[in-house]
Short mmCIF file of C-alpha atoms in Angstrom, two decimals:
data_model
loop_
_atom_site.label_atom_id
_atom_site.label_comp_id
_atom_site.label_asym_id
_atom_site.label_seq_id
_atom_site.Cartn_x
_atom_site.Cartn_y
_atom_site.Cartn_z
CA MET A 17 -63.64 22.20 20.44
CA VAL A 18 -60.69 23.24 18.30
CA ALA A 19 -57.10 23.06 19.17
CA GLU A 20 -55.41 25.57 19.64
CA PRO A 21 -52.03 25.36 16.91
CA LEU A 22 -48.88 25.35 18.93
CA LEU A 23 -47.39 28.17 17.03
CA GLY A 24 -49.23 31.59 16.10
CA GLU A 25 -49.10 33.00 12.37
CA ASP A 26 -46.33 35.15 13.19
CA SER A 27 -44.33 32.41 14.53
CA VAL A 28 -44.69 30.42 11.39
CA ASP A 29 -43.89 33.19 9.17
CA ALA A 30 -40.69 34.02 11.04
CA ILE A 31 -39.88 29.98 10.77
CA VAL A 32 -40.32 30.39 7.31
CA GLU A 33 -38.21 33.33 7.15
CA ILE A 34 -35.28 32.28 8.87
CA ARG A 35 -35.61 28.94 6.94
CA GLN A 36 -35.68 31.27 3.60
CA GLY A 37 -32.54 32.76 5.12
CA ARG A 38 -30.63 29.91 5.90
CA ASP A 39 -31.68 28.17 2.56
CA GLY A 40 -30.40 31.63 0.61
CA MET A 41 -27.40 31.64 3.14
CA ARG A 42 -26.57 27.92 1.89
CA ALA A 43 -27.41 28.59 -1.71
CA ARG A 44 -24.79 31.72 -1.60
CA HIS A 45 -22.15 29.59 0.40
CA VAL A 46 -22.75 26.82 -2.54
CA LEU A 47 -22.08 29.26 -5.36
CA ALA A 48 -18.70 30.90 -3.75
CA ALA A 49 -17.71 27.61 -3.30
CA ALA A 50 -18.31 26.14 -6.86
CA PHE A 51 -17.18 29.86 -8.01
CA ILE A 52 -13.77 29.39 -6.13
CA LEU A 53 -13.50 25.54 -7.90
CA ALA A 54 -14.33 27.03 -11.14
CA VAL A 55 -11.57 29.76 -11.07
CA MET A 56 -8.80 27.28 -9.09
CA SER A 57 -9.87 24.73 -12.07
CA CYS A 58 -8.76 27.30 -14.62
CA SER A 59 -5.40 27.16 -15.93
CA SER A 60 -3.37 30.10 -14.68
CA GLY A 61 -0.19 28.95 -16.66
CA PRO A 62 0.71 30.41 -19.88
CA THR A 63 -0.96 30.18 -23.10
CA LEU A 64 0.17 28.18 -26.14
CA GLU A 65 0.44 31.61 -28.06
CA GLN A 66 2.41 33.26 -24.97
CA ALA A 67 4.78 30.32 -25.07
CA VAL A 68 5.18 30.56 -28.70
CA ALA A 69 6.06 34.09 -28.75
CA GLU A 70 8.80 33.78 -26.27
CA LEU A 71 10.09 30.64 -28.23
CA GLN A 72 10.20 32.88 -31.31
CA LYS A 73 11.89 35.43 -29.44
CA ASP A 74 14.65 33.12 -28.34
CA ALA A 75 15.45 32.05 -31.84
CA ARG A 76 15.83 36.18 -32.89
CA THR A 77 17.84 35.96 -29.89
CA LEU A 78 19.73 33.00 -31.09
CA GLU A 79 20.51 34.59 -34.45
CA SER A 80 21.95 37.73 -32.97
CA ASP A 81 23.76 36.64 -29.76
CA ARG A 82 26.98 37.69 -30.25
CA LEU A 83 29.00 34.58 -30.04
CA LEU A 84 26.65 32.31 -31.89
CA SER A 85 26.05 34.98 -34.72
CA LYS A 86 29.82 34.62 -35.79
CA PRO A 87 30.47 33.09 -38.97
CA ALA A 88 32.72 30.62 -37.03
CA SER A 89 30.02 29.62 -35.24
CA GLN A 90 28.06 28.11 -38.08
CA LEU A 91 24.78 28.57 -36.36
CA ARG A 92 21.70 26.96 -38.19
CA ILE A 93 18.07 26.66 -37.41
CA LEU A 94 17.32 23.31 -38.57
CA GLU A 95 13.50 23.51 -37.40
CA ARG A 96 11.56 27.18 -36.49
CA PRO A 97 8.91 27.40 -34.00
CA ASP A 98 6.20 28.15 -36.73
CA LYS A 99 3.94 25.06 -37.03
CA ASP A 100 1.76 23.43 -34.10
CA ILE A 101 2.84 20.15 -33.39
CA SER A 102 -0.43 17.90 -31.81
CA CYS A 103 0.09 16.63 -28.24
CA GLY A 104 -3.61 14.95 -28.59
CA GLU A 105 -6.24 16.11 -26.47
CA GLY A 106 -6.66 19.55 -28.45
CA ARG A 107 -3.16 20.40 -26.83
CA PHE A 108 -0.39 21.77 -29.20
CA LYS A 109 3.52 22.41 -28.74
CA ARG A 110 6.21 24.25 -30.83
CA VAL A 111 9.85 23.47 -31.50
CA LEU A 112 12.85 24.87 -32.21
CA VAL A 113 16.21 22.88 -33.32
CA ALA A 114 19.25 24.58 -33.90
CA THR A 115 23.09 23.58 -34.00
CA ALA A 116 26.24 25.72 -33.29
CA ASP A 117 29.82 25.18 -33.27
CA ALA A 118 32.13 26.31 -30.34
CA GLY A 119 34.87 26.83 -32.72
CA PRO A 120 38.29 25.51 -32.40
CA SER A 121 39.99 25.12 -28.92
CA SER A 122 43.08 23.61 -27.70
CA GLY A 123 43.28 21.08 -24.54
CA SER A 124 42.01 17.78 -23.90
CA VAL A 125 38.37 16.76 -25.11
CA ASP A 126 37.31 17.22 -21.15
CA SER A 127 38.48 20.83 -21.02
CA ARG A 128 37.10 21.35 -24.53
CA LEU A 129 33.52 20.24 -23.34
CA ASP A 130 33.78 21.87 -20.14
CA ARG A 131 34.56 25.16 -21.85
CA ALA A 132 31.51 24.70 -24.23
CA GLN A 133 29.34 23.86 -21.24
CA ARG A 134 30.24 26.67 -19.33
CA VAL A 135 29.92 29.21 -22.42
CA MET A 136 26.23 27.52 -23.36
CA GLU A 137 24.96 27.66 -19.78
CA THR A 138 26.36 31.24 -19.10
CA THR A 139 24.53 32.54 -22.45
CA LEU A 140 21.22 30.75 -21.75
CA ALA A 141 20.88 32.14 -17.98
CA GLN A 142 21.67 35.08 -18.83
CA PRO A 143 18.71 37.32 -19.03
CA ASP A 144 20.62 40.50 -20.11
CA LEU A 145 21.68 38.30 -23.41
CA GLY A 146 17.86 37.96 -24.13
CA PHE A 147 17.66 34.33 -22.63
CA GLY A 148 17.21 34.25 -18.57
CA TYR A 149 16.49 29.98 -18.51
CA ASP A 150 16.96 28.32 -14.88
CA VAL A 151 19.82 26.17 -15.87
CA GLN A 152 19.77 22.66 -14.31
CA SER A 153 23.43 21.37 -13.89
CA ASP A 154 24.70 17.68 -13.38
CA PRO A 155 27.67 17.15 -11.30
CA GLN A 156 27.44 13.52 -12.50
CA GLN A 157 28.33 14.18 -16.07
CA VAL A 158 31.53 16.46 -15.53
CA ASP A 159 34.19 14.23 -16.50
CA SER A 160 32.28 12.64 -19.40
CA SER A 161 34.67 12.72 -22.86
CA THR A 162 31.46 11.64 -25.27
CA GLY A 163 29.22 14.74 -24.45
CA ARG A 164 27.32 16.49 -21.97
CA VAL A 165 23.57 17.69 -21.49
CA ILE A 166 22.54 20.61 -20.54
CA ARG A 167 18.80 21.09 -19.19
CA ALA A 168 17.26 24.76 -19.19
CA THR A 169 13.72 26.10 -18.49
CA LYS A 170 11.33 28.71 -18.46
CA GLU A 171 8.76 27.21 -16.15
CA GLU A 172 6.67 30.18 -15.86
CA ILE A 173 6.31 30.60 -19.96
CA GLY A 174 6.34 26.71 -20.42
CA LEU A 175 9.65 26.58 -22.01
CA THR A 176 12.46 23.79 -21.89
CA MET A 177 15.51 23.60 -23.82
CA ILE A 178 18.03 20.71 -24.19
CA VAL A 179 21.57 21.34 -25.35
CA GLU A 180 23.56 18.46 -26.18
CA VAL A 181 27.58 19.52 -25.92
CA HIS A 182 30.00 17.21 -28.08
CA PRO A 183 33.48 16.85 -28.73
CA GLU A 184 33.08 17.14 -32.33
CA SER A 185 31.07 19.61 -34.88
CA PRO A 186 28.29 20.90 -34.17
CA THR A 187 29.18 21.31 -30.69
CA TRP A 188 25.92 22.67 -29.49
CA ARG A 189 22.61 20.92 -30.57
CA LEU A 190 19.84 22.62 -29.17
CA ARG A 191 16.22 21.81 -28.90
CA ALA A 192 13.89 24.14 -27.57
CA GLU A 193 9.90 23.40 -27.05
CA THR A 194 6.61 24.74 -25.46
CA SER A 195 4.99 22.58 -23.03
CA CYS A 196 1.99 21.02 -24.48
CA LEU A 197 -0.83 24.03 -24.11
CA PRO A 198 -4.73 24.42 -25.60
CA ARG A 199 -4.77 27.05 -28.57
#
């Protein structure tokens, strides 16, 4: 006596199709998840080329700024952002270093530093002047007679500028640099 199969051929074919459909669906889900992870792991931030272009624009803006371009300001670009500096692991940055003078000013050392700090913070923060940095102030240094430090960033492009404000010449000592980015 031949045993009757529990499932007929049509049932087996249906189950195979369902399993293949599920496996196919599962494979599509796995591929979709892998694609999403791959996209998310890619850097959506700036490229080195974009950051360098912005830093070079800032160097030109320094040189053409109505205050800093005056002879009395004695603007000096000490390092132009024209060479890559290795950060390791295939990443590089560029640096801009400059100095400038606020010029003669009367009043106490503290009031001269206050004025020089305000002028530079305003210059860096104003997008219509060409810079458009986000300037962070540190209220703890307000009455320091030895100097002040201004930190300004353009997060979206990966730039940071640190300006030291000194009572002696040169009043402003600027260092701007890109983040460490792949080429």
